[in-house]
Amino acid sequence: MSTHKAVVTVAVRAPLGLIDVPTVAPTGREVQVHVEWTASTPLDLHQNDGGLLVTHPQVLGDGIAGTITAAGADAKNLAVGDKVFGFAFRENKQKAYQDFATVPETTLGKIPAGFSMQEATTLPNNTVTIFHAVTKDLGLPLEWPRPSSASPHAETPILIWGGASSCGQYALQILSHWGYKNLLTTASKKHHDYLKSIGARHTFDYHDADVASQILKAAPHVPYVLDCIASQQGSLARIAEFAQAGTVVAALLPVIIRDATDDVAPEYSMDTQGVVKWADGVEARGVRTHFYEDDAFFKEHLQSTVVPELLATGVVKPNKQRIVEGATLLERAQEAMNLLRRKEASAERLVWRVSDLKL
Ligand SMILES: NC(=O)c1ccc[n+]([C@@H]2O[C@H](COP(=O)([O-])OP(=O)(O)OC[C@H]3O[C@@H](n4cnc5c(N)ncnc54)[C@H](OP(=O)(O)O)[C@@H]3O)[C@@H](O)[C@H]2O)c1
């Protein structure tokens, strides 16, 4: 049996490990990818430092950019040599922080001409998250192909809390392309001009003590809130200051009760309704993107067709990248984890080379 190297969790808040894992030959509609680049996400920290949904040793990472090295007999979209990007997470063989991943071809799309793997790998996890959260948790349509008529919600206020986050940036770009024009967002002041350039109509600094009353001045009732931060005190408690009966809040789980730092372990909750005091009639839902494949269209077409086309046509611009350096796969993965824990990335993705193999 051939094997390759993979980065794994070892124990809660322990340094990452490097182990040999089986290189799995693809069957059916699976393909095997030589994983060249990835982008770290906060889930790495939730799993390594918080033990969230983890059985050690677990291979980390779910965003892949690389080259197809083998295809199962029934693969029809992709062939050996294709340059691809995508989001897969179900088993260790599908995960990103290893030399080779074996994944369903529906979890990948071809990288459009003119885009690097470093750019492309910032997209898959969080564009999928936005399609899932907006349609399933907020209940707002994102039909494909996009209808040519104006959206009935063109002027409905929709607040994206945390517009500078990767999810927030993709939410603004996707919603505005689908005709949702009355987009409000919170972010540090230095990001306001950029967020306006990608679709925000109103921007607010979440550090301001009176941010809730500023939001209410711009929109006396905000029926839809997408909370891309889901921090008990940093976002949900602030949203509870202005949310009224009829407001739906979709928060990207987990709810962060206490953030991980170098000295302190994190604490999480899955209870969006109970962690703060909501006004009567506010519905607070927890988003779980891992269920996006329950939608048959999304399962087949979201990653293979929709996301590549949004990138190719400039509807969605990649997040800014900060390249994480290191002499080995393990060093780069560990450095990215350290940067996540220190919250050093602001409106950018931590992007790093995965495999050192020269094929
Ligand atoms: N459950 C799911 O299905 C799912 C899917 C995807 C992501 N998530 C979760 O969603 C969260 C966001 O992920 P991400 O990758 O988009 O994050 P990210 O890009 O790492 O977010 C970093 C940004 O968060 C902003 N921020 C921090 N605290 C804030 C606050 N209190 N209010 C507003 N903005 C704040 C900072 O903005 P400034 O620079 O403006 O300060 C920073 O630029 C993570 O916890 C992730 O695990 C969940």
PDB file of N, CA and C in Angstrom, residues 175-255:
ATOM      1  N   LEU A 175     -24.475  38.380  -2.614  1.00  0.00           N
ATOM      2  CA  LEU A 175     -25.807  38.984  -2.441  1.00  0.00           C
ATOM      3  C   LEU A 175     -26.002  40.157  -3.388  1.00  0.00           C
ATOM      4  N   SER A 176     -24.981  41.013  -3.537  1.00  0.00           N
ATOM      5  CA  SER A 176     -25.202  42.184  -4.395  1.00  0.00           C
ATOM      6  C   SER A 176     -25.343  41.745  -5.850  1.00  0.00           C
ATOM      7  N   HIS A 177     -24.628  40.698  -6.272  1.00  0.00           N
ATOM      8  CA  HIS A 177     -24.780  40.209  -7.650  1.00  0.00           C
ATOM      9  C   HIS A 177     -26.200  39.692  -7.889  1.00  0.00           C
ATOM     10  N   TRP A 178     -26.811  39.120  -6.860  1.00  0.00           N
ATOM     11  CA  TRP A 178     -28.175  38.587  -7.012  1.00  0.00           C
ATOM     12  C   TRP A 178     -29.244  39.664  -6.788  1.00  0.00           C
ATOM     13  N   GLY A 179     -28.822  40.912  -6.676  1.00  0.00           N
ATOM     14  CA  GLY A 179     -29.794  42.003  -6.663  1.00  0.00           C
ATOM     15  C   GLY A 179     -30.245  42.445  -5.286  1.00  0.00           C
ATOM     16  N   TYR A 180     -29.598  41.953  -4.236  1.00  0.00           N
ATOM     17  CA  TYR A 180     -29.897  42.437  -2.878  1.00  0.00           C
ATOM     18  C   TYR A 180     -29.035  43.686  -2.682  1.00  0.00           C
ATOM     19  N   LYS A 181     -29.671  44.851  -2.730  1.00  0.00           N
ATOM     20  CA  LYS A 181     -28.899  46.104  -2.798  1.00  0.00           C
ATOM     21  C   LYS A 181     -28.765  46.818  -1.459  1.00  0.00           C
ATOM     22  N   ASN A 182     -29.649  46.482  -0.515  1.00  0.00           N
ATOM     23  CA  ASN A 182     -29.624  47.246   0.745  1.00  0.00           C
ATOM     24  C   ASN A 182     -28.813  46.478   1.787  1.00  0.00           C
ATOM     25  N   LEU A 183     -27.507  46.381   1.517  1.00  0.00           N
ATOM     26  CA  LEU A 183     -26.627  45.576   2.376  1.00  0.00           C
ATOM     27  C   LEU A 183     -25.907  46.468   3.377  1.00  0.00           C
ATOM     28  N   LEU A 184     -26.020  46.088   4.646  1.00  0.00           N
ATOM     29  CA  LEU A 184     -25.338  46.806   5.724  1.00  0.00           C
ATOM     30  C   LEU A 184     -24.260  45.875   6.253  1.00  0.00           C
ATOM     31  N   THR A 185     -23.139  46.450   6.710  1.00  0.00           N
ATOM     32  CA  THR A 185     -22.115  45.555   7.252  1.00  0.00           C
ATOM     33  C   THR A 185     -21.327  46.223   8.363  1.00  0.00           C
ATOM     34  N   THR A 186     -20.763  45.396   9.250  1.00  0.00           N
ATOM     35  CA  THR A 186     -19.885  45.898  10.308  1.00  0.00           C
ATOM     36  C   THR A 186     -18.468  45.408  10.043  1.00  0.00           C
ATOM     37  N   ALA A 187     -17.499  46.287  10.286  1.00  0.00           N
ATOM     38  CA  ALA A 187     -16.077  45.930  10.138  1.00  0.00           C
ATOM     39  C   ALA A 187     -15.257  47.056  10.741  1.00  0.00           C
ATOM     40  N   SER A 188     -13.963  46.812  10.932  1.00  0.00           N
ATOM     41  CA  SER A 188     -13.070  47.907  11.339  1.00  0.00           C
ATOM     42  C   SER A 188     -13.102  48.979  10.263  1.00  0.00           C
ATOM     43  N   LYS A 189     -12.945  50.227  10.712  1.00  0.00           N
ATOM     44  CA  LYS A 189     -13.089  51.373   9.785  1.00  0.00           C
ATOM     45  C   LYS A 189     -12.175  51.263   8.563  1.00  0.00           C
ATOM     46  N   LYS A 190     -10.984  50.730   8.745  1.00  0.00           N
ATOM     47  CA  LYS A 190     -10.013  50.697   7.633  1.00  0.00           C
ATOM     48  C   LYS A 190     -10.529  49.853   6.456  1.00  0.00           C
ATOM     49  N   HIS A 191     -11.531  49.005   6.679  1.00  0.00           N
ATOM     50  CA  HIS A 191     -12.035  48.158   5.585  1.00  0.00           C
ATOM     51  C   HIS A 191     -13.290  48.728   4.913  1.00  0.00           C
ATOM     52  N   HIS A 192     -13.787  49.864   5.427  1.00  0.00           N
ATOM     53  CA  HIS A 192     -15.102  50.328   4.949  1.00  0.00           C
ATOM     54  C   HIS A 192     -15.112  50.633   3.450  1.00  0.00           C
ATOM     55  N   ASP A 193     -14.075  51.317   2.947  1.00  0.00           N
ATOM     56  CA  ASP A 193     -14.082  51.676   1.515  1.00  0.00           C
ATOM     57  C   ASP A 193     -14.092  50.415   0.658  1.00  0.00           C
ATOM     58  N   TYR A 194     -13.274  49.428   1.028  1.00  0.00           N
ATOM     59  CA  TYR A 194     -13.224  48.189   0.240  1.00  0.00           C
ATOM     60  C   TYR A 194     -14.589  47.500   0.274  1.00  0.00           C
ATOM     61  N   LEU A 195     -15.198  47.433   1.442  1.00  0.00           N
ATOM     62  CA  LEU A 195     -16.477  46.716   1.553  1.00  0.00           C
ATOM     63  C   LEU A 195     -17.570  47.442   0.763  1.00  0.00           C
ATOM     64  N   LYS A 196     -17.480  48.770   0.685  1.00  0.00           N
ATOM     65  CA  LYS A 196     -18.444  49.506  -0.172  1.00  0.00           C
ATOM     66  C   LYS A 196     -18.190  49.153  -1.641  1.00  0.00           C
ATOM     67  N   SER A 197     -16.924  48.957  -1.998  1.00  0.00           N
ATOM     68  CA  SER A 197     -16.612  48.656  -3.408  1.00  0.00           C
ATOM     69  C   SER A 197     -17.094  47.261  -3.814  1.00  0.00           C
ATOM     70  N   ILE A 198     -17.362  46.398  -2.839  1.00  0.00           N
ATOM     71  CA  ILE A 198     -17.842  45.045  -3.186  1.00  0.00           C
ATOM     72  C   ILE A 198     -19.313  44.836  -2.786  1.00  0.00           C
ATOM     73  N   GLY A 199     -20.035  45.920  -2.543  1.00  0.00           N
ATOM     74  CA  GLY A 199     -21.484  45.740  -2.410  1.00  0.00           C
ATOM     75  C   GLY A 199     -22.149  46.327  -1.184  1.00  0.00           C
ATOM     76  N   ALA A 200     -21.381  46.750  -0.161  1.00  0.00           N
ATOM     77  CA  ALA A 200     -22.042  47.279   1.046  1.00  0.00           C
ATOM     78  C   ALA A 200     -22.589  48.682   0.763  1.00  0.00           C
ATOM     79  N   ARG A 201     -23.831  48.943   1.177  1.00  0.00           N
ATOM     80  CA  ARG A 201     -24.386  50.299   1.063  1.00  0.00           C
ATOM     81  C   ARG A 201     -24.045  51.092   2.321  1.00  0.00           C
ATOM     82  N   HIS A 202     -24.154  50.459   3.500  1.00  0.00           N
ATOM     83  CA  HIS A 202     -23.867  51.137   4.769  1.00  0.00           C
ATOM     84  C   HIS A 202     -22.800  50.345   5.524  1.00  0.00           C
ATOM     85  N   THR A 203     -21.815  51.033   6.076  1.00  0.00           N
ATOM     86  CA  THR A 203     -20.778  50.357   6.870  1.00  0.00           C
ATOM     87  C   THR A 203     -20.764  50.942   8.283  1.00  0.00           C
ATOM     88  N   PHE A 204     -20.490  50.088   9.248  1.00  0.00           N
ATOM     89  CA  PHE A 204     -20.467  50.500  10.660  1.00  0.00           C
ATOM     90  C   PHE A 204     -19.223  49.891  11.307  1.00  0.00           C
ATOM     91  N   ASP A 205     -18.649  50.639  12.254  1.00  0.00           N
ATOM     92  CA  ASP A 205     -17.485  50.101  12.968  1.00  0.00           C
ATOM     93  C   ASP A 205     -17.987  49.358  14.204  1.00  0.00           C
ATOM     94  N   TYR A 206     -17.717  48.043  14.245  1.00  0.00           N
ATOM     95  CA  TYR A 206     -18.251  47.247  15.347  1.00  0.00           C
ATOM     96  C   TYR A 206     -17.610  47.583  16.684  1.00  0.00           C
ATOM     97  N   HIS A 207     -16.507  48.378  16.658  1.00  0.00           N
ATOM     98  CA  HIS A 207     -15.888  48.793  17.926  1.00  0.00           C
ATOM     99  C   HIS A 207     -16.670  49.910  18.604  1.00  0.00           C
ATOM    100  N   ASP A 208     -17.550  50.602  17.853  1.00  0.00           N
ATOM    101  CA  ASP A 208     -18.311  51.715  18.441  1.00  0.00           C
ATOM    102  C   ASP A 208     -19.332  51.180  19.440  1.00  0.00           C
ATOM    103  N   ALA A 209     -19.382  51.785  20.621  1.00  0.00           N
ATOM    104  CA  ALA A 209     -20.305  51.308  21.660  1.00  0.00           C
ATOM    105  C   ALA A 209     -21.755  51.447  21.202  1.00  0.00           C
ATOM    106  N   ASP A 210     -22.031  52.462  20.342  1.00  0.00           N
ATOM    107  CA  ASP A 210     -23.422  52.695  19.924  1.00  0.00           C
ATOM    108  C   ASP A 210     -23.707  52.110  18.537  1.00  0.00           C
ATOM    109  N   VAL A 211     -23.004  51.052  18.167  1.00  0.00           N
ATOM    110  CA  VAL A 211     -23.170  50.519  16.799  1.00  0.00           C
ATOM    111  C   VAL A 211     -24.624  50.099  16.546  1.00  0.00           C
ATOM    112  N   ALA A 212     -25.309  49.564  17.576  1.00  0.00           N
ATOM    113  CA  ALA A 212     -26.697  49.108  17.368  1.00  0.00           C
ATOM    114  C   ALA A 212     -27.587  50.290  17.010  1.00  0.00           C
ATOM    115  N   SER A 213     -27.416  51.439  17.698  1.00  0.00           N
ATOM    116  CA  SER A 213     -28.294  52.570  17.375  1.00  0.00           C
ATOM    117  C   SER A 213     -27.909  53.172  16.024  1.00  0.00           C
ATOM    118  N   GLN A 214     -26.636  53.113  15.633  1.00  0.00           N
ATOM    119  CA  GLN A 214     -26.256  53.575  14.281  1.00  0.00           C
ATOM    120  C   GLN A 214     -26.965  52.714  13.220  1.00  0.00           C
ATOM    121  N   ILE A 215     -27.006  51.412  13.469  1.00  0.00           N
ATOM    122  CA  ILE A 215     -27.656  50.505  12.503  1.00  0.00           C
ATOM    123  C   ILE A 215     -29.150  50.820  12.423  1.00  0.00           C
ATOM    124  N   LEU A 216     -29.769  51.026  13.587  1.00  0.00           N
ATOM    125  CA  LEU A 216     -31.216  51.315  13.594  1.00  0.00           C
ATOM    126  C   LEU A 216     -31.544  52.629  12.897  1.00  0.00           C
ATOM    127  N   LYS A 217     -30.603  53.586  12.961  1.00  0.00           N
ATOM    128  CA  LYS A 217     -30.825  54.860  12.270  1.00  0.00           C
ATOM    129  C   LYS A 217     -30.854  54.644  10.755  1.00  0.00           C
ATOM    130  N   ALA A 218     -29.999  53.742  10.276  1.00  0.00           N
ATOM    131  CA  ALA A 218     -29.950  53.479   8.822  1.00  0.00           C
ATOM    132  C   ALA A 218     -31.102  52.580   8.377  1.00  0.00           C
ATOM    133  N   ALA A 219     -31.546  51.682   9.276  1.00  0.00           N
ATOM    134  CA  ALA A 219     -32.618  50.732   8.913  1.00  0.00           C
ATOM    135  C   ALA A 219     -33.398  50.412  10.181  1.00  0.00           C
ATOM    136  N   PRO A 220     -34.582  51.023  10.337  1.00  0.00           N
ATOM    137  CA  PRO A 220     -35.335  50.853  11.589  1.00  0.00           C
ATOM    138  C   PRO A 220     -35.717  49.401  11.887  1.00  0.00           C
ATOM    139  N   HIS A 221     -35.820  48.572  10.838  1.00  0.00           N
ATOM    140  CA  HIS A 221     -36.051  47.138  11.079  1.00  0.00           C
ATOM    141  C   HIS A 221     -35.158  46.357  10.110  1.00  0.00           C
ATOM    142  N   VAL A 222     -34.349  45.468  10.662  1.00  0.00           N
ATOM    143  CA  VAL A 222     -33.456  44.646   9.830  1.00  0.00           C
ATOM    144  C   VAL A 222     -33.971  43.210   9.898  1.00  0.00           C
ATOM    145  N   PRO A 223     -34.684  42.741   8.875  1.00  0.00           N
ATOM    146  CA  PRO A 223     -35.295  41.408   8.984  1.00  0.00           C
ATOM    147  C   PRO A 223     -34.312  40.246   8.832  1.00  0.00           C
ATOM    148  N   TYR A 224     -33.151  40.507   8.196  1.00  0.00           N
ATOM    149  CA  TYR A 224     -32.198  39.414   7.954  1.00  0.00           C
ATOM    150  C   TYR A 224     -30.805  39.828   8.442  1.00  0.00           C
ATOM    151  N   VAL A 225     -30.202  38.973   9.263  1.00  0.00           N
ATOM    152  CA  VAL A 225     -28.833  39.214   9.731  1.00  0.00           C
ATOM    153  C   VAL A 225     -28.024  37.947   9.497  1.00  0.00           C
ATOM    154  N   LEU A 226     -26.904  38.090   8.786  1.00  0.00           N
ATOM    155  CA  LEU A 226     -25.964  36.973   8.654  1.00  0.00           C
ATOM    156  C   LEU A 226     -24.774  37.308   9.538  1.00  0.00           C
ATOM    157  N   ASP A 227     -24.619  36.561  10.623  1.00  0.00           N
ATOM    158  CA  ASP A 227     -23.532  36.830  11.567  1.00  0.00           C
ATOM    159  C   ASP A 227     -22.346  35.933  11.207  1.00  0.00           C
ATOM    160  N   CYS A 228     -21.341  36.538  10.567  1.00  0.00           N
ATOM    161  CA  CYS A 228     -20.168  35.774  10.119  1.00  0.00           C
ATOM    162  C   CYS A 228     -19.130  35.630  11.228  1.00  0.00           C
ATOM    163  N   ILE A 229     -19.404  36.126  12.413  1.00  0.00           N
ATOM    164  CA  ILE A 229     -18.437  36.055  13.521  1.00  0.00           C
ATOM    165  C   ILE A 229     -18.950  35.113  14.621  1.00  0.00           C
ATOM    166  N   ALA A 230     -20.244  35.194  14.924  1.00  0.00           N
ATOM    167  CA  ALA A 230     -20.880  34.324  15.922  1.00  0.00           C
ATOM    168  C   ALA A 230     -20.123  34.305  17.240  1.00  0.00           C
ATOM    169  N   SER A 231     -19.785  35.512  17.707  1.00  0.00           N
ATOM    170  CA  SER A 231     -19.154  35.638  19.021  1.00  0.00           C
ATOM    171  C   SER A 231     -20.242  36.064  20.007  1.00  0.00           C
ATOM    172  N   GLN A 232     -20.299  35.389  21.165  1.00  0.00           N
ATOM    173  CA  GLN A 232     -21.381  35.690  22.117  1.00  0.00           C
ATOM    174  C   GLN A 232     -21.415  37.181  22.441  1.00  0.00           C
ATOM    175  N   GLN A 233     -20.264  37.741  22.833  1.00  0.00           N
ATOM    176  CA  GLN A 233     -20.239  39.161  23.199  1.00  0.00           C
ATOM    177  C   GLN A 233     -19.895  40.052  22.014  1.00  0.00           C
ATOM    178  N   GLY A 234     -19.067  39.543  21.084  1.00  0.00           N
ATOM    179  CA  GLY A 234     -18.547  40.377  19.992  1.00  0.00           C
ATOM    180  C   GLY A 234     -19.541  40.606  18.864  1.00  0.00           C
ATOM    181  N   SER A 235     -20.533  39.729  18.732  1.00  0.00           N
ATOM    182  CA  SER A 235     -21.525  39.972  17.669  1.00  0.00           C
ATOM    183  C   SER A 235     -22.949  39.700  18.148  1.00  0.00           C
ATOM    184  N   LEU A 236     -23.242  38.497  18.679  1.00  0.00           N
ATOM    185  CA  LEU A 236     -24.641  38.151  18.974  1.00  0.00           C
ATOM    186  C   LEU A 236     -25.265  39.105  20.007  1.00  0.00           C
ATOM    187  N   ALA A 237     -24.515  39.473  21.053  1.00  0.00           N
ATOM    188  CA  ALA A 237     -25.085  40.376  22.065  1.00  0.00           C
ATOM    189  C   ALA A 237     -25.353  41.755  21.463  1.00  0.00           C
ATOM    190  N   ARG A 238     -24.511  42.143  20.475  1.00  0.00           N
ATOM    191  CA  ARG A 238     -24.714  43.444  19.841  1.00  0.00           C
ATOM    192  C   ARG A 238     -25.940  43.394  18.912  1.00  0.00           C
ATOM    193  N   ILE A 239     -26.075  42.281  18.209  1.00  0.00           N
ATOM    194  CA  ILE A 239     -27.216  42.123  17.290  1.00  0.00           C
ATOM    195  C   ILE A 239     -28.524  42.102  18.095  1.00  0.00           C
ATOM    196  N   ALA A 240     -28.467  41.482  19.292  1.00  0.00           N
ATOM    197  CA  ALA A 240     -29.669  41.411  20.138  1.00  0.00           C
ATOM    198  C   ALA A 240     -30.142  42.802  20.570  1.00  0.00           C
ATOM    199  N   GLU A 241     -29.239  43.801  20.489  1.00  0.00           N
ATOM    200  CA  GLU A 241     -29.645  45.167  20.872  1.00  0.00           C
ATOM    201  C   GLU A 241     -30.594  45.791  19.841  1.00  0.00           C
ATOM    202  N   PHE A 242     -30.558  45.309  18.578  1.00  0.00           N
ATOM    203  CA  PHE A 242     -31.453  45.936  17.585  1.00  0.00           C
ATOM    204  C   PHE A 242     -32.413  44.946  16.926  1.00  0.00           C
ATOM    205  N   ALA A 243     -32.182  43.640  17.071  1.00  0.00           N
ATOM    206  CA  ALA A 243     -33.064  42.662  16.416  1.00  0.00           C
ATOM    207  C   ALA A 243     -34.453  42.719  17.047  1.00  0.00           C
ATOM    208  N   GLN A 244     -35.486  42.681  16.191  1.00  0.00           N
ATOM    209  CA  GLN A 244     -36.866  42.785  16.672  1.00  0.00           C
ATOM    210  C   GLN A 244     -37.674  41.586  16.193  1.00  0.00           C
ATOM    211  N   ALA A 245     -38.898  41.472  16.691  1.00  0.00           N
ATOM    212  CA  ALA A 245     -39.777  40.371  16.257  1.00  0.00           C
ATOM    213  C   ALA A 245     -39.768  40.304  14.736  1.00  0.00           C
ATOM    214  N   GLY A 246     -39.568  39.108  14.204  1.00  0.00           N
ATOM    215  CA  GLY A 246     -39.537  38.945  12.752  1.00  0.00           C
ATOM    216  C   GLY A 246     -38.134  38.897  12.182  1.00  0.00           C
ATOM    217  N   THR A 247     -37.125  39.254  12.981  1.00  0.00           N
ATOM    218  CA  THR A 247     -35.743  39.190  12.482  1.00  0.00           C
ATOM    219  C   THR A 247     -35.254  37.746  12.524  1.00  0.00           C
ATOM    220  N   VAL A 248     -34.632  37.311  11.414  1.00  0.00           N
ATOM    221  CA  VAL A 248     -33.956  36.013  11.388  1.00  0.00           C
ATOM    222  C   VAL A 248     -32.465  36.279  11.438  1.00  0.00           C
ATOM    223  N   VAL A 249     -31.796  35.649  12.392  1.00  0.00           N
ATOM    224  CA  VAL A 249     -30.341  35.773  12.511  1.00  0.00           C
ATOM    225  C   VAL A 249     -29.737  34.411  12.180  1.00  0.00           C
ATOM    226  N   ALA A 250     -28.843  34.373  11.187  1.00  0.00           N
ATOM    227  CA  ALA A 250     -28.141  33.124  10.868  1.00  0.00           C
ATOM    228  C   ALA A 250     -26.684  33.312  11.283  1.00  0.00           C
ATOM    229  N   ALA A 251     -26.247  32.546  12.266  1.00  0.00           N
ATOM    230  CA  ALA A 251     -24.886  32.707  12.811  1.00  0.00           C
ATOM    231  C   ALA A 251     -24.041  31.498  12.423  1.00  0.00           C
ATOM    232  N   LEU A 252     -22.822  31.770  11.947  1.00  0.00           N
ATOM    233  CA  LEU A 252     -21.933  30.692  11.496  1.00  0.00           C
ATOM    234  C   LEU A 252     -21.340  29.993  12.718  1.00  0.00           C
ATOM    235  N   LEU A 253     -21.821  28.809  12.989  1.00  0.00           N
ATOM    236  CA  LEU A 253     -21.365  28.073  14.169  1.00  0.00           C
ATOM    237  C   LEU A 253     -19.882  27.729  14.075  1.00  0.00           C
ATOM    238  N   PRO A 254     -19.208  27.563  15.214  1.00  0.00           N
ATOM    239  CA  PRO A 254     -19.748  27.583  16.561  1.00  0.00           C
ATOM    240  C   PRO A 254     -19.891  29.006  17.098  1.00  0.00           C
ATOM    241  N   VAL A 255     -20.762  29.166  18.121  1.00  0.00           N
ATOM    242  CA  VAL A 255     -20.779  30.416  18.865  1.00  0.00           C
ATOM    243  C   VAL A 255     -19.522  30.432  19.730  1.00  0.00           C
TER     244      VAL A 255
END
